[in-house]
Structures are given as structure tokens and as C-alpha cells.
mmCIF file of C-alpha atoms and ligand atoms in Angstrom:
data_model
loop_
_atom_site.group_PDB
_atom_site.id
_atom_site.type_symbol
_atom_site.label_atom_id
_atom_site.label_comp_id
_atom_site.label_asym_id
_atom_site.label_seq_id
_atom_site.Cartn_x
_atom_site.Cartn_y
_atom_site.Cartn_z
ATOM 1 C CA MET A 1 0.000 0.000 0.000
ATOM 2 C CA PRO A 2 1.450 3.439 -0.913
ATOM 3 C CA ARG A 3 2.348 5.721 1.959
ATOM 4 C CA PRO A 4 -0.348 8.289 2.746
ATOM 5 C CA ARG A 5 0.466 11.809 1.567
ATOM 6 C CA VAL A 6 0.015 14.463 4.247
ATOM 7 C CA PHE A 7 0.050 18.246 4.106
ATOM 8 C CA VAL A 8 0.974 20.007 7.360
ATOM 9 C CA SER A 9 -0.063 23.652 7.223
ATOM 10 C CA ARG A 10 2.820 24.993 9.391
ATOM 11 C CA VAL A 11 6.034 23.746 10.950
ATOM 12 C CA ILE A 12 4.859 21.874 14.061
ATOM 13 C CA PRO A 13 6.951 20.326 16.862
ATOM 14 C CA ASP A 14 9.030 17.228 16.055
ATOM 15 C CA ALA A 15 6.864 15.178 18.429
ATOM 16 C CA GLY A 16 4.289 15.318 15.619
ATOM 17 C CA LEU A 17 6.504 15.543 12.531
ATOM 18 C CA ILE A 18 8.785 12.599 13.368
ATOM 19 C CA PRO A 19 6.026 9.950 13.698
ATOM 20 C CA LEU A 20 4.219 11.426 10.700
ATOM 21 C CA ARG A 21 7.377 11.140 8.580
ATOM 22 C CA GLU A 22 7.870 7.540 9.729
ATOM 23 C CA HIS A 23 4.492 6.529 8.339
ATOM 24 C CA CYS A 24 3.642 9.040 5.626
ATOM 25 C CA ASP A 25 5.043 11.249 2.876
ATOM 26 C CA VAL A 26 4.879 14.663 4.479
ATOM 27 C CA GLU A 27 4.880 18.133 2.950
ATOM 28 C CA VAL A 28 5.153 21.000 5.426
ATOM 29 C CA TRP A 29 4.127 24.580 4.624
ATOM 30 C CA PRO A 30 7.486 26.321 4.972
ATOM 31 C CA HIS A 31 6.353 29.892 5.676
ATOM 32 C CA ASN A 32 5.920 31.604 9.027
ATOM 33 C CA ARG A 33 2.317 32.507 8.211
ATOM 34 C CA ALA A 34 -0.882 30.620 7.538
ATOM 35 C CA PRO A 35 -1.460 29.510 3.941
ATOM 36 C CA SER A 36 -4.282 31.393 2.238
ATOM 37 C CA ARG A 37 -7.401 29.427 1.340
ATOM 38 C CA ASP A 38 -6.202 29.022 -2.268
ATOM 39 C CA GLU A 39 -2.696 28.018 -1.188
ATOM 40 C CA LEU A 40 -4.131 25.429 1.197
ATOM 41 C CA ILE A 41 -6.383 23.983 -1.493
ATOM 42 C CA ALA A 42 -3.497 23.832 -3.983
ATOM 43 C CA ALA A 43 -1.241 22.087 -1.446
ATOM 44 C CA CYS A 44 -3.935 19.535 -0.544
ATOM 45 C CA ARG A 45 -4.970 18.632 -4.086
ATOM 46 C CA ASP A 46 -2.809 15.489 -4.173
ATOM 47 C CA LYS A 47 -2.922 14.700 -0.415
ATOM 48 C CA ASP A 48 -4.719 12.050 1.642
ATOM 49 C CA ALA A 49 -4.618 13.966 4.933
ATOM 50 C CA LEU A 50 -4.341 17.496 6.270
ATOM 51 C CA VAL A 51 -2.819 18.509 9.608
ATOM 52 C CA CYS A 52 -3.900 22.102 10.225
ATOM 53 C CA LEU A 53 -3.980 24.830 12.846
ATOM 54 C CA LEU A 54 -6.840 27.002 14.111
ATOM 55 C CA THR A 55 -5.845 29.667 11.569
ATOM 56 C CA GLU A 56 -7.110 27.449 8.723
ATOM 57 C CA LYS A 57 -10.848 27.520 8.077
ATOM 58 C CA ILE A 58 -11.919 24.126 6.742
ATOM 59 C CA ASP A 59 -15.502 24.525 5.585
ATOM 60 C CA ALA A 60 -17.737 22.742 3.071
ATOM 61 C CA ALA A 61 -16.275 24.627 0.095
ATOM 62 C CA VAL A 62 -12.678 23.802 1.060
ATOM 63 C CA LEU A 63 -13.602 20.150 1.640
ATOM 64 C CA ALA A 64 -15.256 20.005 -1.787
ATOM 65 C CA ALA A 65 -12.071 21.421 -3.349
ATOM 66 C CA ILE A 66 -9.806 18.782 -1.731
ATOM 67 C CA PRO A 67 -11.745 15.515 -2.276
ATOM 68 C CA SER A 68 -8.665 13.287 -1.868
ATOM 69 C CA VAL A 69 -8.283 14.348 1.803
ATOM 70 C CA LYS A 70 -9.841 11.748 4.115
ATOM 71 C CA ILE A 71 -8.829 13.111 7.508
ATOM 72 C CA VAL A 72 -8.292 16.654 8.827
ATOM 73 C CA ALA A 73 -6.373 16.726 12.128
ATOM 74 C CA ASN A 74 -6.601 20.084 13.907
ATOM 75 C CA VAL A 75 -3.681 20.919 16.220
ATOM 76 C CA ALA A 76 -5.980 22.605 18.781
ATOM 77 C CA VAL A 77 -8.785 21.637 21.136
ATOM 78 C CA GLY A 78 -11.129 24.421 19.951
ATOM 79 C CA PHE A 79 -12.496 23.535 16.533
ATOM 80 C CA ASP A 80 -14.631 26.510 15.534
ATOM 81 C CA ASN A 81 -12.425 26.647 12.397
ATOM 82 C CA LEU A 82 -13.746 23.244 11.276
ATOM 83 C CA ASP A 83 -17.155 22.507 9.771
ATOM 84 C CA VAL A 84 -17.615 19.069 11.339
ATOM 85 C CA PRO A 85 -21.150 18.433 9.968
ATOM 86 C CA ALA A 86 -19.909 19.239 6.438
ATOM 87 C CA ALA A 87 -16.989 16.829 6.931
ATOM 88 C CA THR A 88 -19.331 14.126 8.199
ATOM 89 C CA ALA A 89 -21.541 14.591 5.144
ATOM 90 C CA ALA A 90 -18.454 14.402 2.908
ATOM 91 C CA GLY A 91 -17.137 11.270 4.672
ATOM 92 C CA VAL A 92 -14.081 13.078 6.071
ATOM 93 C CA VAL A 93 -12.850 12.426 9.620
ATOM 94 C CA MET A 94 -11.926 15.485 11.689
ATOM 95 C CA SER A 95 -10.011 15.421 14.976
ATOM 96 C CA ASN A 96 -8.819 17.841 17.677
ATOM 97 C CA THR A 97 -6.424 17.647 20.647
ATOM 98 C CA PRO A 98 -8.469 17.545 23.872
ATOM 99 C CA GLY A 99 -7.078 16.792 27.301
ATOM 100 C CA VAL A 100 -3.383 17.640 26.844
ATOM 101 C CA LEU A 101 -3.534 21.421 27.121
ATOM 102 C CA ASP A 102 -5.959 21.965 30.006
ATOM 103 C CA GLU A 103 -3.331 22.575 32.691
ATOM 104 C CA THR A 104 -1.108 24.744 30.475
ATOM 105 C CA THR A 105 -4.025 26.927 29.351
ATOM 106 C CA ALA A 106 -5.319 27.212 32.921
ATOM 107 C CA ASP A 107 -1.800 28.275 33.999
ATOM 108 C CA LEU A 108 -1.942 31.068 31.433
ATOM 109 C CA ALA A 109 -5.461 32.125 32.440
ATOM 110 C CA PHE A 110 -4.297 32.378 36.052
ATOM 111 C CA ALA A 111 -1.175 34.285 35.001
ATOM 112 C CA LEU A 112 -3.380 36.755 33.090
ATOM 113 C CA LEU A 113 -5.700 37.044 36.080
ATOM 114 C CA MET A 114 -2.794 37.986 38.336
ATOM 115 C CA CYS A 115 -1.219 40.234 35.738
ATOM 116 C CA ALA A 116 -4.409 42.190 35.021
ATOM 117 C CA GLY A 117 -5.546 42.255 38.672
ATOM 118 C CA ARG A 118 -2.225 43.535 39.987
ATOM 119 C CA ARG A 119 -1.545 45.802 36.979
ATOM 120 C CA LEU A 120 1.739 44.090 36.083
ATOM 121 C CA GLY A 121 1.699 45.245 32.452
ATOM 122 C CA GLU A 122 1.473 48.879 33.489
ATOM 123 C CA ALA A 123 4.114 48.331 36.167
ATOM 124 C CA GLU A 124 6.519 46.756 33.700
ATOM 125 C CA ARG A 125 5.984 49.549 31.184
ATOM 126 C CA LEU A 126 6.710 52.092 33.932
ATOM 127 C CA MET A 127 10.023 50.417 34.768
ATOM 128 C CA ARG A 128 11.073 50.302 31.137
ATOM 129 C CA SER A 129 10.089 53.954 30.580
ATOM 130 C CA GLY A 130 12.858 55.204 32.851
ATOM 131 C CA THR A 131 10.383 57.508 34.646
ATOM 132 C CA TRP A 132 9.880 55.586 37.913
ATOM 133 C CA THR A 133 10.537 57.969 40.789
ATOM 134 C CA GLY A 134 10.590 55.335 43.550
ATOM 135 C CA TRP A 135 8.176 53.572 45.929
ATOM 136 C CA GLY A 136 4.874 55.343 46.262
ATOM 137 C CA ILE A 137 2.043 54.479 48.605
ATOM 138 C CA MET A 138 -0.586 55.457 46.029
ATOM 139 C CA GLN A 139 1.220 53.788 43.145
ATOM 140 C CA LEU A 140 -0.332 51.102 40.926
ATOM 141 C CA MET A 141 -2.863 49.806 43.433
ATOM 142 C CA GLY A 142 -4.767 46.872 41.945
ATOM 143 C CA GLN A 143 -7.219 44.173 42.968
ATOM 144 C CA ASP A 144 -6.447 41.423 45.483
ATOM 145 C CA ILE A 145 -6.444 37.933 44.071
ATOM 146 C CA ASN A 146 -6.438 36.197 47.464
ATOM 147 C CA HIS A 147 -9.938 35.761 48.903
ATOM 148 C CA ALA A 148 -11.556 37.305 45.815
ATOM 149 C CA THR A 149 -14.562 35.751 44.071
ATOM 150 C CA LEU A 150 -13.727 34.029 40.804
ATOM 151 C CA GLY A 151 -16.553 33.501 38.303
ATOM 152 C CA ILE A 152 -15.804 30.808 35.724
ATOM 153 C CA VAL A 153 -17.933 30.830 32.565
ATOM 154 C CA GLY A 154 -17.761 27.340 31.024
ATOM 155 C CA PHE A 155 -16.845 24.720 33.608
ATOM 156 C CA GLY A 156 -15.278 22.100 31.331
ATOM 157 C CA ARG A 157 -11.716 20.809 31.324
ATOM 158 C CA ILE A 158 -9.937 24.193 31.416
ATOM 159 C CA GLY A 159 -12.505 25.934 33.621
ATOM 160 C CA ARG A 160 -12.136 23.193 36.232
ATOM 161 C CA ALA A 161 -8.330 23.330 36.009
ATOM 162 C CA LEU A 162 -8.577 27.060 36.744
ATOM 163 C CA ALA A 163 -10.729 26.328 39.809
ATOM 164 C CA ARG A 164 -7.960 24.064 41.145
ATOM 165 C CA ARG A 165 -5.484 26.956 40.919
ATOM 166 C CA ALA A 166 -7.912 29.349 42.627
ATOM 167 C CA ALA A 167 -8.003 27.099 45.704
ATOM 168 C CA GLY A 168 -4.354 27.917 46.408
ATOM 169 C CA PHE A 169 -5.258 31.601 46.652
ATOM 170 C CA ALA A 170 -8.262 31.033 48.942
ATOM 171 C CA MET A 171 -10.553 32.370 46.213
ATOM 172 C CA SER A 172 -14.261 31.758 46.408
ATOM 173 C CA VAL A 173 -15.195 29.953 43.168
ATOM 174 C CA GLN A 174 -18.524 30.143 41.380
ATOM 175 C CA TYR A 175 -19.295 28.975 37.875
ATOM 176 C CA THR A 176 -21.939 28.923 35.218
ATOM 177 C CA ASP A 177 -22.306 26.427 32.390
ATOM 178 C CA ALA A 178 -24.936 25.237 29.935
ATOM 179 C CA VAL A 179 -24.728 21.928 31.819
ATOM 180 C CA PRO A 180 -24.064 22.054 35.580
ATOM 181 C CA ALA A 181 -21.146 19.849 36.681
ATOM 182 C CA PRO A 182 -21.893 16.672 38.657
ATOM 183 C CA ALA A 183 -22.390 17.566 42.334
ATOM 184 C CA ASP A 184 -19.303 15.622 43.492
ATOM 185 C CA VAL A 185 -17.082 17.381 40.917
ATOM 186 C CA ALA A 186 -18.342 20.827 41.930
ATOM 187 C CA ALA A 187 -18.022 19.963 45.640
ATOM 188 C CA GLY A 188 -14.483 18.639 45.096
ATOM 189 C CA LEU A 189 -13.517 21.979 43.574
ATOM 190 C CA ASN A 190 -15.449 24.026 46.125
ATOM 191 C CA ALA A 191 -17.338 25.564 43.231
ATOM 192 C CA ARG A 192 -20.906 26.845 43.397
ATOM 193 C CA PHE A 193 -23.229 26.873 40.364
ATOM 194 C CA VAL A 194 -24.842 30.285 39.729
ATOM 195 C CA ASP A 195 -26.684 31.701 36.745
ATOM 196 C CA MET A 196 -24.890 34.053 34.351
ATOM 197 C CA ASP A 197 -26.516 37.167 35.813
ATOM 198 C CA GLU A 198 -25.442 36.385 39.354
ATOM 199 C CA LEU A 199 -21.965 35.435 38.216
ATOM 200 C CA LEU A 200 -21.526 38.755 36.402
ATOM 201 C CA LYS A 201 -22.927 40.789 39.293
ATOM 202 C CA THR A 202 -20.943 39.168 42.089
ATOM 203 C CA SER A 203 -17.557 38.097 40.682
ATOM 204 C CA ASP A 204 -14.319 40.026 41.173
ATOM 205 C CA PHE A 205 -12.722 38.086 38.324
ATOM 206 C CA VAL A 206 -14.708 36.656 35.398
ATOM 207 C CA SER A 207 -12.809 34.077 33.336
ATOM 208 C CA LEU A 208 -14.189 32.691 30.054
ATOM 209 C CA HIS A 209 -13.766 29.012 29.104
ATOM 210 C CA VAL A 210 -16.616 28.271 26.693
ATOM 211 C CA PRO A 211 -16.119 27.072 23.113
ATOM 212 C CA LEU A 212 -17.022 29.511 20.325
ATOM 213 C CA LEU A 213 -20.523 28.540 19.197
ATOM 214 C CA PRO A 214 -23.479 30.537 17.904
ATOM 215 C CA SER A 215 -24.750 30.521 21.524
ATOM 216 C CA THR A 216 -21.491 31.967 22.913
ATOM 217 C CA HIS A 217 -20.779 34.566 20.194
ATOM 218 C CA HIS A 218 -20.725 37.974 21.970
ATOM 219 C CA LEU A 219 -21.777 36.259 25.204
ATOM 220 C CA ILE A 220 -20.025 39.158 26.930
ATOM 221 C CA ASP A 221 -21.392 42.385 25.454
ATOM 222 C CA ALA A 222 -22.213 45.899 26.661
ATOM 223 C CA LYS A 223 -25.190 44.563 28.667
ATOM 224 C CA ALA A 224 -22.950 42.048 30.423
ATOM 225 C CA PHE A 225 -20.345 44.697 31.280
ATOM 226 C CA ALA A 226 -23.081 46.899 32.756
ATOM 227 C CA LYS A 227 -23.901 44.097 35.223
ATOM 228 C CA MET A 228 -20.296 43.605 36.375
ATOM 229 C CA LYS A 229 -18.641 45.272 39.364
ATOM 230 C CA LYS A 230 -16.695 48.456 38.612
ATOM 231 C CA THR A 231 -13.701 46.711 40.177
ATOM 232 C CA ALA A 232 -14.141 43.536 38.100
ATOM 233 C CA VAL A 233 -11.453 42.028 35.893
ATOM 234 C CA LEU A 234 -12.350 40.049 32.741
ATOM 235 C CA ILE A 235 -10.070 37.243 31.541
ATOM 236 C CA ASN A 236 -10.500 35.703 28.092
ATOM 237 C CA THR A 237 -8.455 32.694 27.021
ATOM 238 C CA SER A 238 -11.357 31.030 25.144
ATOM 239 C CA ARG A 239 -12.002 32.536 21.704
ATOM 240 C CA GLY A 240 -12.061 36.229 20.788
ATOM 241 C CA PRO A 241 -15.603 36.491 19.395
ATOM 242 C CA VAL A 242 -17.036 35.333 22.753
ATOM 243 C CA VAL A 243 -16.447 38.974 23.792
ATOM 244 C CA GLU A 244 -17.735 41.981 21.848
ATOM 245 C CA GLU A 245 -14.373 43.700 21.528
ATOM 246 C CA ALA A 246 -15.718 47.218 20.892
ATOM 247 C CA ALA A 247 -17.929 46.978 23.996
ATOM 248 C CA LEU A 248 -14.949 45.736 26.034
ATOM 249 C CA ALA A 249 -12.806 48.685 24.930
ATOM 250 C CA ALA A 250 -15.628 51.063 25.901
ATOM 251 C CA ALA A 251 -16.110 49.362 29.291
ATOM 252 C CA LEU A 252 -12.380 49.586 30.072
ATOM 253 C CA ARG A 253 -12.152 53.204 28.907
ATOM 254 C CA ASP A 254 -15.246 54.369 30.801
ATOM 255 C CA GLY A 255 -14.439 52.524 34.034
ATOM 256 C CA THR A 256 -17.447 50.186 33.724
ATOM 257 C CA ILE A 257 -14.951 47.458 34.707
ATOM 258 C CA ALA A 258 -11.433 47.825 36.096
ATOM 259 C CA ALA A 259 -9.257 45.705 33.847
ATOM 260 C CA ALA A 260 -8.983 42.813 31.418
ATOM 261 C CA GLY A 261 -6.491 40.143 30.457
ATOM 262 C CA LEU A 262 -6.792 38.792 26.920
ATOM 263 C CA ASP A 263 -5.143 35.979 25.010
ATOM 264 C CA VAL A 264 -7.645 35.962 22.135
ATOM 265 C CA TYR A 265 -9.281 38.599 19.918
ATOM 266 C CA GLU A 266 -12.377 39.001 17.820
ATOM 267 C CA HIS A 267 -10.512 39.513 14.521
ATOM 268 C CA GLU A 268 -7.135 37.808 14.962
ATOM 269 C CA PRO A 269 -4.430 38.730 14.185
ATOM 270 C CA ASN A 270 -5.835 42.295 14.320
ATOM 271 C CA ILE A 271 -6.728 43.947 17.597
ATOM 272 C CA SER A 272 -8.784 47.079 17.876
ATOM 273 C CA PRO A 273 -6.610 50.211 18.188
ATOM 274 C CA GLU A 274 -8.859 51.332 21.094
ATOM 275 C CA LEU A 275 -7.776 48.298 23.136
ATOM 276 C CA ALA A 276 -4.108 48.681 22.282
ATOM 277 C CA ALA A 277 -4.213 52.294 23.516
ATOM 278 C CA LEU A 278 -5.520 51.361 26.985
ATOM 279 C CA GLU A 279 -3.291 50.816 30.025
ATOM 280 C CA ASN A 280 -5.756 48.615 31.927
ATOM 281 C CA VAL A 281 -5.677 45.619 29.600
ATOM 282 C CA VAL A 282 -3.031 42.928 29.328
ATOM 283 C CA LEU A 283 -2.655 41.707 25.737
ATOM 284 C CA LEU A 284 -1.116 38.343 24.858
ATOM 285 C CA PRO A 285 -0.758 36.843 21.344
ATOM 286 C CA HIS A 286 -2.922 33.683 21.710
ATOM 287 C CA ILE A 287 -0.323 31.647 23.624
ATOM 288 C CA GLY A 288 -2.666 29.747 25.974
ATOM 289 C CA SER A 289 -1.230 26.313 25.169
ATOM 290 C CA ALA A 290 2.259 27.530 24.248
ATOM 291 C CA SER A 291 4.545 25.503 26.481
ATOM 292 C CA VAL A 292 7.191 23.358 24.820
ATOM 293 C CA ALA A 293 5.793 20.168 26.358
ATOM 294 C CA THR A 294 2.145 20.880 25.571
ATOM 295 C CA ARG A 295 2.646 22.022 21.999
ATOM 296 C CA GLY A 296 4.635 18.791 21.499
ATOM 297 C CA LYS A 297 1.752 16.707 22.878
ATOM 298 C CA MET A 298 -0.757 18.526 20.666
ATOM 299 C CA ALA A 299 1.333 17.872 17.554
ATOM 300 C CA GLU A 300 1.763 14.234 18.563
ATOM 301 C CA ILE A 301 -1.984 13.673 19.041
ATOM 302 C CA ALA A 302 -2.723 15.193 15.629
ATOM 303 C CA ALA A 303 -0.132 12.886 14.067
ATOM 304 C CA ARG A 304 -1.544 9.858 15.942
ATOM 305 C CA ASN A 305 -4.994 10.527 14.520
ATOM 306 C CA VAL A 306 -3.651 10.545 10.952
ATOM 307 C CA ILE A 307 -1.447 7.479 11.466
ATOM 308 C CA ALA A 308 -4.268 5.501 13.131
ATOM 309 C CA TYR A 309 -6.677 6.332 10.322
ATOM 310 C CA PHE A 310 -4.412 4.938 7.610
ATOM 311 C CA ALA A 311 -3.555 1.894 9.755
ATOM 312 C CA GLY A 312 -7.274 1.086 9.821
ATOM 313 C CA GLU A 313 -7.569 1.975 13.519
ATOM 314 C CA ALA A 314 -10.031 4.432 15.055
ATOM 315 C CA PRO A 315 -8.451 7.925 15.277
ATOM 316 C CA PRO A 316 -8.170 8.442 19.061
ATOM 317 C CA THR A 317 -9.688 11.933 19.247
ATOM 318 C CA ALA A 318 -12.007 12.045 16.235
ATOM 319 C CA LEU A 319 -14.771 14.654 16.389
ATOM 320 C CA ASN A 320 -16.970 12.543 14.100
ATOM 321 C CA PRO A 321 -15.939 8.927 14.879
ATOM 322 C CA GLU A 322 -19.044 7.671 13.087
ATOM 323 C CA VAL A 323 -17.386 8.493 9.756
ATOM 324 C CA PHE A 324 -14.512 6.126 10.519
ATOM 325 C CA GLU A 325 -16.855 3.445 11.875
ATOM 326 C CA ARG A 326 -18.978 3.664 8.719
ATOM 327 C CA ARG A 327 -15.884 3.293 6.559
ATOM 328 C CA ALA A 328 -14.571 0.377 8.650
ATOM 329 C CA LYS A 329 -17.907 -1.463 8.325
ATOM 330 C CA GLY A 330 -18.311 -0.660 4.631
HETATM 331 P P1 LIG B 1 -14.696 21.869 27.261
HETATM 332 O O1 LIG B 1 -15.536 21.389 26.149
HETATM 333 O O2 LIG B 1 -14.066 20.874 28.182
HETATM 334 O O3 LIG B 1 -15.528 22.909 28.176
HETATM 335 C C1 LIG B 1 -16.363 23.898 27.652
HETATM 336 C C2 LIG B 1 -17.520 24.101 28.607
HETATM 337 O O4 LIG B 1 -18.340 25.174 28.110
HETATM 338 C C3 LIG B 1 -18.440 22.858 28.722
HETATM 339 O O5 LIG B 1 -18.609 22.511 30.078
HETATM 340 C C4 LIG B 1 -19.748 23.325 28.075
HETATM 341 O O6 LIG B 1 -20.902 22.727 28.677
HETATM 342 C C5 LIG B 1 -19.705 24.811 28.317
HETATM 343 N N1 LIG B 1 -20.582 25.584 27.415
HETATM 344 C C6 LIG B 1 -20.801 25.371 26.096
HETATM 345 N N2 LIG B 1 -21.682 26.281 25.634
HETATM 346 C C7 LIG B 1 -22.034 27.075 26.675
HETATM 347 C C8 LIG B 1 -22.898 28.189 26.828
HETATM 348 N N3 LIG B 1 -23.598 28.671 25.782
HETATM 349 N N4 LIG B 1 -23.013 28.755 28.042
HETATM 350 C C9 LIG B 1 -22.316 28.270 29.106
HETATM 351 N N5 LIG B 1 -21.483 27.207 29.018
HETATM 352 C C10 LIG B 1 -21.331 26.628 27.823
HETATM 353 O O7 LIG B 1 -13.590 22.785 26.580
HETATM 354 P P2 LIG B 1 -12.126 23.151 27.131
HETATM 355 O O8 LIG B 1 -11.157 22.101 26.702
HETATM 356 O O9 LIG B 1 -12.217 23.541 28.566
HETATM 357 O O10 LIG B 1 -11.794 24.432 26.220
HETATM 358 C C11 LIG B 1 -12.644 25.557 26.208
HETATM 359 C C12 LIG B 1 -12.256 26.466 25.047
HETATM 360 O O11 LIG B 1 -11.022 27.096 25.332
HETATM 361 C C13 LIG B 1 -11.979 25.720 23.722
HETATM 362 O O12 LIG B 1 -13.173 25.458 23.007
HETATM 363 C C14 LIG B 1 -11.063 26.662 22.996
HETATM 364 O O13 LIG B 1 -11.811 27.499 22.140
HETATM 365 C C15 LIG B 1 -10.417 27.489 24.114
HETATM 366 N N6 LIG B 1 -8.973 27.254 24.225
HETATM 367 C C16 LIG B 1 -8.127 28.306 24.042
HETATM 368 C C17 LIG B 1 -6.760 28.142 24.176
HETATM 369 C C18 LIG B 1 -5.806 29.286 23.985
HETATM 370 O O14 LIG B 1 -4.738 29.074 23.437
HETATM 371 N N7 LIG B 1 -6.130 30.484 24.428
HETATM 372 C C19 LIG B 1 -6.239 26.880 24.499
HETATM 373 C C20 LIG B 1 -7.134 25.828 24.696
HETATM 374 C C21 LIG B 1 -8.491 26.023 24.542
#
């Protein structure tokens, strides 16, 4: 049997490339930018599989243009860039990388929470400006993290990992979710279920961990900011469009809320100039899962899905496993 031909849409860690190269003929996009839609289609024309990143939108039209591709392995847990129903209809398996980045992303969310709460971005800029005049009792006063109330929106893998970190800071944890967690899980994390309104009204820190879906698009808008405490800090490590960015900039500028820490943006890689001009927001370039170990594990899982598929085994983290099962039976 000929070796499967795979297109990888960016250089990924060796933990993924080495096993892929052992089993497949691999072409890697060599540039330090995402391929355009046309470039991706051209590169996939003669391929059996695609390993892609969240910057590649794989919708029905792209799938129709690359009919030789049988599996699309996303190197990310969020898969709002993939049209899974269209892939299922086209008989294409899609996979993501759940479970290996929860702790790393929760670390970053907590780092952002501390950074935005204690105004570390502003403090660092002050030091670098050469204008610091020395210790000042009124200088750069922020919000306490210890004993504050943390509101977690989306209590899945990453939301729960964040709750574990909050325990070390004696935070009071409350959460909201479309599906409340089992009572023993919530009790184990000392987390109380509240509705969205109560969470917004009573939290000192609001951290977002929902997937991007039609139901979560602009979940946090001007109305939501109006409900939050003036001292509240918003953290977003989920997906940019979960927050209405223009409303966030207005809320930060007008003092509707105190601060924000962001890893993701509504129109990546662009950020609104209003946000960039504000002191009370910490801005990171979508690095939630960016530890050496975790990015390696993500690349490896994507590779394992492709390798399993062509070995006739179920891809371990398929989003539409029924497509593989159908093929195996047929
Ligand atoms: P998960 O599926 O384990 O948890 C998501 C939770 O959100 C679930 O409990 C679900 O019930 C809940 N939810 C869904 N729709 C909701 C709604 N309308 N209202 C309230 N709750 C709702 O996902 P996860 O692994 O914890 O990841 C969450 C998201 O974080 C991913 O989808 C991804 O977009 C994002 N993410 C970002 C980075 C980064 O680099 N910044 C890294 C990893 C994941």
C-alpha cells in the first residue's frame, strides 16, 4: 500500500513531525504565516490527509475542493475553524487535541488574572520607561487575588483546572455552564453553580472558558459589562468572538470594569486600536497552550490521529468517529 500523503499547514513540533514522517510522505508549509485558502487547497490537491492549525478555516467549500483528503487533524482543542457536519456529510474524519492542554491553558489564564488584577503590564511599562521615581504608597494599586470571588464561565476541562489553581489563593469559586457539573465534581472543587446574571454581578474576576458557538458569540457584550462590578477584571483565554471587543474597549475606557487580560481577539491577528491604547488591559498573542511540552503533545496527538486512520484503527480523538466506523464497516 502506498504511503499516505500528508500536508501540514505549518512547521509543528518534532513530536508530531517525526512519527508522521515515519508513516507518511509529508509536505510541510514552509512559511511563518498561515497559507491562504487558495494556497491550502493547492497544497492539498494530491494529499490524503491534512494537519492544520486554528488559523485554517476548513468549511464545506474547502472540503469540496480537496476531495482526496480523508482526515483533517486540527492541532488545537477548539475547533470553531472546522465545519464538522460538512466533513461528516463528505465522509471526512476530523479530529482535535483535547485533554493535553488543560493545565497549560489554565496556567496562562491564572497568570493573566494575576497580571491584570495587579496591573503588572502597566508596572513593567513604567520600569522600562525610565520615569519611575521610587516607591509610592498610592502607586499602581490593583485588585487582590487572594480571597476574591472568581466567576468561571464554562466549567469544562480548562474551567475546572482554573478552579484548582484558585483554591491555592483562597478564592471563592462560582461557575456557570450550559450543563451544571456533577455535584461531586463541583463539591471537590469548592465551586458553586450560579446563573450568568449572578456570576456577572458578584464576581471580582470573570474568566471565560466556553467554546465559540453561535450561543457563545458575543456572550459578553455591553449589557454584560453593565452588570459587572466596577472593580471587576475580565479574563478571556477562550475565543475572541465570545467577547464583543468594541464593547470591552468602551467598558475599560469608561471605568465600567477595572481591567482585562486577553489571550484571544475578535478579529485575529488584528486587535482594535482602542484596546491597544488602553493601560488597563493585558494583551497576549494567543499563547494559551504555548509551552514546549504541551505544543509537542498537541502535535503528537494530531499525528496519531492521521497514522491511526491509515492503519485502519479508530483515530483516538475524532470529532466525528461515526465516519470512521462507517468506513470500517463498509
Ligand atoms: P470543554 O468542552 O471541556 O468545556 C467547555 C464548557 O463550556 C463545557 O462545560 C460546556 O458545557 C460549556 N458551554 C458550552 N456552551 C455554553 C454556553 N452557551 N453557556 C455556558 N457554558 C457553555 O472545553 P475546554 O477544553 O475547557 O476548552 C474551552 C475552550 O477554550 C476551547 O473550546 C477553545 O476554544 C479554548 N482554548 C483556548 C486556548 C488558547 O490558546 N487560548 C487553548 C485551549 C483552549
